[in-house]
């Protein structure tokens, strides 16, 4: 079945540094990638939607200059958290969609737990 | 935009009993309703989904019902087992290519 590989699975970084999270679709082409953030014991909150070759669409309240999304190819999307602060600590997870998957249109990555110290 | 409400937030049942989780949505244009199971620290896993042209769908011990008029849908788990313990999320989207709005989740605990 469709697999989305997400790396790293966890990362600890210092305040002020940037962190890049990658999501790769391994056996299919992901035309659309969704990026979510999940705080402990809370739901998944959509941050942005990216389509290959175009700019990402950010949800209201999400700073596009802080959370840089690049979807340069049909198999790779990246989220860069710039100038990270402790309040950015969260579980970040991507979800890919491709029409060929039929009813199981969404495939989630394994998630990245970011801790900013 | 779409608003999805999920109840209850926590649910505890005895092994073998049934569990029901309910969600309501606000956007009548939504037509795709997946349910996800998420274990601690892991990715959400799709367990069942339903489209607006179907009223009920069943897969072994899991079933989902949809009432388009009332804009609510429910997850039913029968003969619950301890391994069913997890957080369950409902979601709604306008089609299976659009962004999903998730409910707040239900923590299900199945006591042996």
GROMACS .gro file of N, CA and C in nm, chain A:
model
  351
    1UNK      N    1   0.081  -0.120   0.000
    1UNK     CA    2   0.000   0.000   0.000
    1UNK      C    3   0.084   0.125   0.000
    2UNK      N    4   0.017   0.239  -0.005
    2UNK     CA    5   0.086   0.367  -0.008
    2UNK      C    6   0.157   0.395   0.123
    3UNK      N    7   0.280   0.442   0.114
    3UNK     CA    8   0.360   0.471   0.233
    3UNK      C    9   0.415   0.612   0.223
    4UNK      N   10   0.404   0.684   0.333
    4UNK     CA   11   0.467   0.816   0.344
    4UNK      C   12   0.573   0.806   0.452
    5UNK      N   13   0.695   0.834   0.413
    5UNK     CA   14   0.807   0.829   0.506
    5UNK      C   15   0.834   0.969   0.557
    6UNK      N   16   0.835   0.987   0.688
    6UNK     CA   17   0.858   1.119   0.748
    6UNK      C   18   0.982   1.114   0.836
    7UNK      N   19   1.067   1.215   0.818
    7UNK     CA   20   1.191   1.223   0.895
    7UNK      C   21   1.221   1.367   0.935
    8UNK      N   22   1.281   1.389   1.052
    8UNK     CA   23   1.312   1.286   1.151
    8UNK      C   24   1.188   1.250   1.232
    9UNK      N   25   1.195   1.143   1.308
    9UNK     CA   26   1.082   1.105   1.392
    9UNK      C   27   1.079   1.189   1.519
   10UNK      N   28   1.196   1.234   1.561
   10UNK     CA   29   1.198   1.327   1.673
   10UNK      C   30   1.323   1.415   1.660
   11UNK      N   31   1.312   1.534   1.711
   11UNK     CA   32   1.425   1.626   1.705
   11UNK      C   33   1.418   1.723   1.823
   12UNK      N   34   1.534   1.749   1.878
   12UNK     CA   35   1.547   1.850   1.983
   12UNK      C   36   1.637   1.959   1.930
   13UNK      N   37   1.592   2.082   1.940
   13UNK     CA   38   1.675   2.191   1.889
   13UNK      C   39   1.673   2.308   1.987
   14UNK      N   40   1.769   2.396   1.971
   14UNK     CA   41   1.779   2.512   2.057
   14UNK      C   42   1.692   2.625   2.002
   15UNK      N   43   1.644   2.709   2.089
   15UNK     CA   44   1.565   2.826   2.046
   15UNK      C   45   1.644   2.909   1.946
   16UNK      N   46   1.575   2.951   1.843
   16UNK     CA   47   1.638   3.036   1.743
   16UNK      C   48   1.690   2.962   1.622
   17UNK      N   49   1.700   2.832   1.633
   17UNK     CA   50   1.748   2.753   1.519
   17UNK      C   51   1.631   2.708   1.433
   18UNK      N   52   1.664   2.656   1.315
   18UNK     CA   53   1.561   2.609   1.222
   18UNK      C   54   1.566   2.458   1.210
   19UNK      N   55   1.452   2.400   1.187
   19UNK     CA   56   1.441   2.255   1.175
   19UNK      C   57   1.364   2.220   1.049
   20UNK      N   58   1.415   2.126   0.973
   20UNK     CA   59   1.347   2.083   0.851
   20UNK      C   60   1.291   1.943   0.869
   21UNK      N   61   1.166   1.929   0.832
   21UNK     CA   62   1.099   1.799   0.839
   21UNK      C   63   1.064   1.757   0.696
   22UNK      N   64   1.094   1.633   0.663
   22UNK     CA   65   1.070   1.584   0.528
   22UNK      C   66   0.962   1.476   0.526
   23UNK      N   67   0.882   1.482   0.422
   23UNK     CA   68   0.785   1.375   0.398
   23UNK      C   69   0.801   1.328   0.254
   24UNK      N   70   0.824   1.200   0.239
   24UNK     CA   71   0.842   1.142   0.107
   24UNK      C   72   0.737   1.034   0.083
   25UNK      N   73   0.674   1.041  -0.034
   25UNK     CA   74   0.584   0.932  -0.072
   25UNK      C   75   0.670   0.827  -0.142
   26UNK      N   76   0.666   0.704  -0.093
   26UNK     CA   77   0.762   0.604  -0.138
   26UNK      C   78   0.717   0.527  -0.263
   27UNK      N   79   0.592   0.506  -0.279
   27UNK     CA   80   0.549   0.423  -0.391
   27UNK      C   81   0.432   0.484  -0.466
   28UNK      N   82   0.418   0.614  -0.452
   28UNK     CA   83   0.313   0.681  -0.527
   28UNK      C   84   0.351   0.829  -0.538
   29UNK      N   85   0.282   0.899  -0.624
   29UNK     CA   86   0.308   1.042  -0.641
   29UNK      C   87   0.203   1.121  -0.563
   30UNK      N   88   0.251   1.200  -0.472
   30UNK     CA   89   0.162   1.278  -0.385
   30UNK      C   90   0.136   1.414  -0.449
   31UNK      N   91   0.017   1.429  -0.505
   31UNK     CA   92  -0.015   1.556  -0.569
   31UNK      C   93  -0.042   1.666  -0.467
   32UNK      N   94  -0.092   1.627  -0.352
   32UNK     CA   95  -0.125   1.724  -0.247
   32UNK      C   96  -0.073   1.671  -0.114
   33UNK      N   97  -0.012   1.760  -0.038
   33UNK     CA   98   0.039   1.723   0.095
   33UNK      C   99  -0.021   1.819   0.196
   34UNK      N  100  -0.070   1.761   0.304
   34UNK     CA  101  -0.124   1.842   0.413
   34UNK      C  102  -0.029   1.833   0.532
   35UNK      N  103  -0.008   1.944   0.598
   35UNK     CA  104   0.076   1.947   0.717
   35UNK      C  105  -0.010   1.982   0.838
   36UNK      N  106   0.001   1.897   0.940
   36UNK     CA  107  -0.077   1.914   1.062
   36UNK      C  108   0.016   1.931   1.182
   37UNK      N  109  -0.039   1.992   1.285
   37UNK     CA  110   0.032   2.001   1.414
   37UNK      C  111  -0.064   1.946   1.518
   38UNK      N  112  -0.007   1.871   1.609
   38UNK     CA  113  -0.089   1.811   1.714
   38UNK      C  114  -0.023   1.833   1.849
   39UNK      N  115  -0.092   1.905   1.937
   39UNK     CA  116  -0.044   1.923   2.073
   39UNK      C  117  -0.091   1.804   2.157
   40UNK      N  118  -0.022   1.778   2.269
   40UNK     CA  119  -0.056   1.662   2.353
   40UNK      C  120  -0.205   1.657   2.387
   41UNK      N  121  -0.262   1.542   2.365
   41UNK     CA  122  -0.401   1.515   2.398
   41UNK      C  123  -0.498   1.607   2.324
   42UNK      N  124  -0.454   1.657   2.210
   42UNK     CA  125  -0.543   1.741   2.130
   42UNK      C  126  -0.555   1.685   1.990
   43UNK      N  127  -0.640   1.749   1.913
   43UNK     CA  128  -0.667   1.701   1.779
   43UNK      C  129  -0.560   1.748   1.681
   44UNK      N  130  -0.574   1.703   1.558
   44UNK     CA  131  -0.483   1.747   1.453
   44UNK      C  132  -0.535   1.879   1.397
   45UNK      N  133  -0.447   1.977   1.393
   45UNK     CA  134  -0.483   2.107   1.339
   45UNK      C  135  -0.411   2.127   1.207
   46UNK      N  136  -0.486   2.150   1.102
   46UNK     CA  137  -0.426   2.170   0.971
   46UNK      C  138  -0.349   2.302   0.970
   47UNK      N  139  -0.225   2.295   0.925
   47UNK     CA  140  -0.142   2.415   0.916
   47UNK      C  141  -0.145   2.471   0.774
   48UNK      N  142  -0.126   2.381   0.678
   48UNK     CA  143  -0.116   2.427   0.540
   48UNK      C  144  -0.137   2.312   0.444
   49UNK      N  145  -0.171   2.349   0.323
   49UNK     CA  146  -0.189   2.253   0.215
   49UNK      C  147  -0.093   2.291   0.103
   50UNK      N  148  -0.020   2.193   0.054
   50UNK     CA  149   0.071   2.224  -0.056
   50UNK      C  150   0.044   2.133  -0.175
   51UNK      N  151   0.055   2.191  -0.291
   51UNK     CA  152   0.044   2.116  -0.416
   51UNK      C  153   0.176   2.126  -0.489
   52UNK      N  154   0.215   2.019  -0.550
   52UNK     CA  155   0.343   2.014  -0.617
   52UNK      C  156   0.359   2.129  -0.715
   53UNK      N  157   0.468   2.202  -0.700
   53UNK     CA  158   0.502   2.309  -0.794
   53UNK      C  159   0.434   2.441  -0.768
   54UNK      N  160   0.356   2.452  -0.664
   54UNK     CA  161   0.290   2.579  -0.635
   54UNK      C  162   0.307   2.616  -0.489
   55UNK      N  163   0.272   2.739  -0.457
   55UNK     CA  164   0.287   2.785  -0.319
   55UNK      C  165   0.185   2.718  -0.228
   56UNK      N  166   0.226   2.702  -0.105
   56UNK     CA  167   0.136   2.639  -0.008
   56UNK      C  168   0.025   2.736   0.033
   57UNK      N  169  -0.088   2.679   0.069
   57UNK     CA  170  -0.199   2.758   0.122
   57UNK      C  171  -0.203   2.737   0.272
   58UNK      N  172  -0.187   2.846   0.345
   58UNK     CA  173  -0.179   2.838   0.490
   58UNK      C  174  -0.315   2.863   0.554
   59UNK      N  175  -0.340   2.796   0.663
   59UNK     CA  176  -0.462   2.819   0.739
   59UNK      C  177  -0.449   2.948   0.818
   60UNK      N  178  -0.564   3.001   0.852
   60UNK     CA  179  -0.565   3.127   0.926
   60UNK      C  180  -0.490   3.111   1.058
   61UNK      N  181  -0.406   3.207   1.086
   61UNK     CA  182  -0.331   3.204   1.210
   61UNK      C  183  -0.196   3.136   1.202
   62UNK      N  184  -0.166   3.073   1.091
   62UNK     CA  185  -0.037   3.007   1.074
   62UNK      C  186   0.057   3.101   0.999
   63UNK      N  187   0.173   3.128   1.058
   63UNK     CA  188   0.267   3.222   0.999
   63UNK      C  189   0.345   3.156   0.886
   64UNK      N  190   0.322   3.202   0.765
   64UNK     CA  191   0.388   3.141   0.650
   64UNK      C  192   0.539   3.165   0.649
   65UNK      N  193   0.583   3.274   0.711
   65UNK     CA  194   0.727   3.300   0.714
   65UNK      C  195   0.797   3.218   0.821
   66UNK      N  196   0.721   3.165   0.912
   66UNK     CA  197   0.780   3.085   1.018
   66UNK      C  198   0.777   2.936   0.981
   67UNK      N  199   0.674   2.895   0.915
   67UNK     CA  200   0.658   2.755   0.875
   67UNK      C  201   0.665   2.749   0.722
   68UNK      N  202   0.786   2.727   0.673
   68UNK     CA  203   0.810   2.727   0.529
   68UNK      C  204   0.783   2.589   0.471
   69UNK      N  205   0.699   2.586   0.372
   69UNK     CA  206   0.664   2.458   0.310
   69UNK      C  207   0.708   2.460   0.164
   70UNK      N  208   0.774   2.351   0.127
   70UNK     CA  209   0.819   2.336  -0.011
   70UNK      C  210   0.774   2.201  -0.063
   71UNK      N  211   0.712   2.203  -0.179
   71UNK     CA  212   0.663   2.078  -0.239
   71UNK      C  213   0.719   2.072  -0.381
   72UNK      N  214   0.850   2.054  -0.388
   72UNK     CA  215   0.920   2.069  -0.514
   72UNK      C  216   0.900   1.954  -0.611
   73UNK      N  217   0.861   1.839  -0.559
   73UNK     CA  218   0.840   1.725  -0.648
   73UNK      C  219   0.717   1.648  -0.602
   74UNK      N  220   0.675   1.554  -0.684
   74UNK     CA  221   0.557   1.475  -0.651
   74UNK      C  222   0.583   1.373  -0.541
   75UNK      N  223   0.708   1.362  -0.497
   75UNK     CA  224   0.739   1.263  -0.393
   75UNK      C  225   0.800   1.325  -0.268
   76UNK      N  226   0.818   1.456  -0.266
   76UNK     CA  227   0.882   1.517  -0.151
   76UNK      C  228   0.819   1.650  -0.115
   77UNK      N  229   0.784   1.663   0.012
   77UNK     CA  230   0.739   1.790   0.068
   77UNK      C  231   0.815   1.813   0.198
   78UNK      N  232   0.854   1.937   0.220
   78UNK     CA  233   0.928   1.968   0.342
   78UNK      C  234   0.862   2.082   0.417
   79UNK      N  235   0.874   2.074   0.550
   79UNK     CA  236   0.828   2.180   0.639
   79UNK      C  237   0.949   2.226   0.719
   80UNK      N  238   0.979   2.353   0.711
   80UNK     CA  239   1.090   2.409   0.788
   80UNK      C  240   1.034   2.504   0.892
   81UNK      N  241   1.064   2.472   1.017
   81UNK     CA  242   1.026   2.561   1.127
   81UNK      C  243   1.143   2.655   1.149
   82UNK      N  244   1.125   2.781   1.118
   82UNK     CA  245   1.234   2.877   1.128
   82UNK      C  246   1.233   2.948   1.263
   83UNK      N  247   1.351   2.980   1.311
   83UNK     CA  248   1.366   3.050   1.438
   83UNK      C  249   1.271   2.988   1.543
   84UNK      N  250   1.293   2.862   1.567
   84UNK     CA  251   1.203   2.788   1.655
   84UNK      C  252   1.207   2.840   1.798
   85UNK      N  253   1.091   2.837   1.861
   85UNK     CA  254   1.077   2.875   2.002
   85UNK      C  255   1.009   2.761   2.077
   86UNK      N  256   1.021   2.760   2.210
   86UNK     CA  257   0.960   2.651   2.287
   86UNK      C  258   0.811   2.629   2.257
   87UNK      N  259   0.740   2.734   2.225
   87UNK     CA  260   0.596   2.716   2.195
   87UNK      C  261   0.571   2.645   2.063
   88UNK      N  262   0.677   2.627   1.983
   88UNK     CA  263   0.665   2.550   1.859
   88UNK      C  264   0.678   2.400   1.885
   89UNK      N  265   0.714   2.365   2.006
   89UNK     CA  266   0.726   2.223   2.039
   89UNK      C  267   0.590   2.156   2.020
   90UNK      N  268   0.591   2.051   1.942
   90UNK     CA  269   0.464   1.986   1.907
   90UNK      C  270   0.494   1.861   1.826
   91UNK      N  271   0.389   1.790   1.791
   91UNK     CA  272   0.398   1.675   1.702
   91UNK      C  273   0.351   1.721   1.565
   92UNK      N  274   0.439   1.714   1.467
   92UNK     CA  275   0.406   1.757   1.332
   92UNK      C  276   0.390   1.634   1.244
   93UNK      N  277   0.285   1.634   1.166
   93UNK     CA  278   0.258   1.516   1.085
   93UNK      C  279   0.206   1.558   0.948
   94UNK      N  280   0.253   1.488   0.847
   94UNK     CA  281   0.209   1.518   0.712
   94UNK      C  282   0.110   1.413   0.666
   95UNK      N  283   0.034   1.449   0.567
   95UNK     CA  284  -0.062   1.356   0.510
   95UNK      C  285  -0.066   1.381   0.360
   96UNK      N  286  -0.049   1.274   0.285
   96UNK     CA  287  -0.044   1.288   0.140
   96UNK      C  288  -0.172   1.236   0.078
   97UNK      N  289  -0.211   1.300  -0.029
   97UNK     CA  290  -0.327   1.255  -0.104
   97UNK      C  291  -0.288   1.235  -0.250
   98UNK      N  292  -0.339   1.130  -0.306
   98UNK     CA  293  -0.325   1.112  -0.449
   98UNK      C  294  -0.449   1.041  -0.501
   99UNK      N  295  -0.504   1.086  -0.609
   99UNK     CA  296  -0.631   1.029  -0.658
   99UNK      C  297  -0.625   0.880  -0.685
  100UNK      N  298  -0.509   0.828  -0.718
  100UNK     CA  299  -0.502   0.686  -0.755
  100UNK      C  300  -0.524   0.594  -0.636
  101UNK      N  301  -0.522   0.651  -0.514
  101UNK     CA  302  -0.540   0.567  -0.396
  101UNK      C  303  -0.685   0.527  -0.374
  102UNK      N  304  -0.773   0.587  -0.452
  102UNK     CA  305  -0.913   0.548  -0.438
  102UNK      C  306  -0.970   0.590  -0.304
  103UNK      N  307  -1.045   0.500  -0.241
  103UNK     CA  308  -1.113   0.540  -0.117
  103UNK      C  309  -1.017   0.573  -0.004
  104UNK      N  310  -0.900   0.519  -0.006
  104UNK     CA  311  -0.803   0.549   0.099
  104UNK      C  312  -0.713   0.660   0.051
  105UNK      N  313  -0.773   0.777   0.036
  105UNK     CA  314  -0.703   0.886  -0.030
  105UNK      C  315  -0.593   0.950   0.050
  106UNK      N  316  -0.600   0.936   0.182
  106UNK     CA  317  -0.501   1.001   0.266
  106UNK      C  318  -0.408   0.897   0.329
  107UNK      N  319  -0.280   0.930   0.326
  107UNK     CA  320  -0.182   0.847   0.395
  107UNK      C  321  -0.099   0.938   0.484
  108UNK      N  322  -0.094   0.906   0.611
  108UNK     CA  323  -0.018   0.989   0.705
  108UNK      C  324   0.126   0.943   0.715
  109UNK      N  325   0.214   1.040   0.735
  109UNK     CA  326   0.350   1.008   0.773
  109UNK      C  327   0.353   0.964   0.919
  110UNK      N  328   0.468   0.925   0.967
  110UNK     CA  329   0.478   0.873   1.104
  110UNK      C  330   0.489   0.983   1.208
  111UNK      N  331   0.503   1.106   1.164
  111UNK     CA  332   0.507   1.217   1.258
  111UNK      C  333   0.647   1.252   1.304
  112UNK      N  334   0.662   1.377   1.344
  112UNK     CA  335   0.789   1.427   1.399
  112UNK      C  336   0.759   1.500   1.528
  113UNK      N  337   0.825   1.454   1.633
  113UNK     CA  338   0.807   1.521   1.762
  113UNK      C  339   0.918   1.623   1.778
  114UNK      N  340   0.882   1.749   1.776
  114UNK     CA  341   0.979   1.857   1.788
  114UNK      C  342   0.977   1.913   1.930
  115UNK      N  343   1.096   1.919   1.988
  115UNK     CA  344   1.112   1.981   2.120
  115UNK      C  345   1.212   2.094   2.106
  116UNK      N  346   1.171   2.213   2.141
  116UNK     CA  347   1.259   2.330   2.133
  116UNK      C  348   1.297   2.369   2.276
  117UNK      N  349   1.426   2.372   2.301
  117UNK     CA  350   1.474   2.401   2.437
  117UNK      C  351   1.545   2.535   2.442
   0.00000   0.00000   0.00000
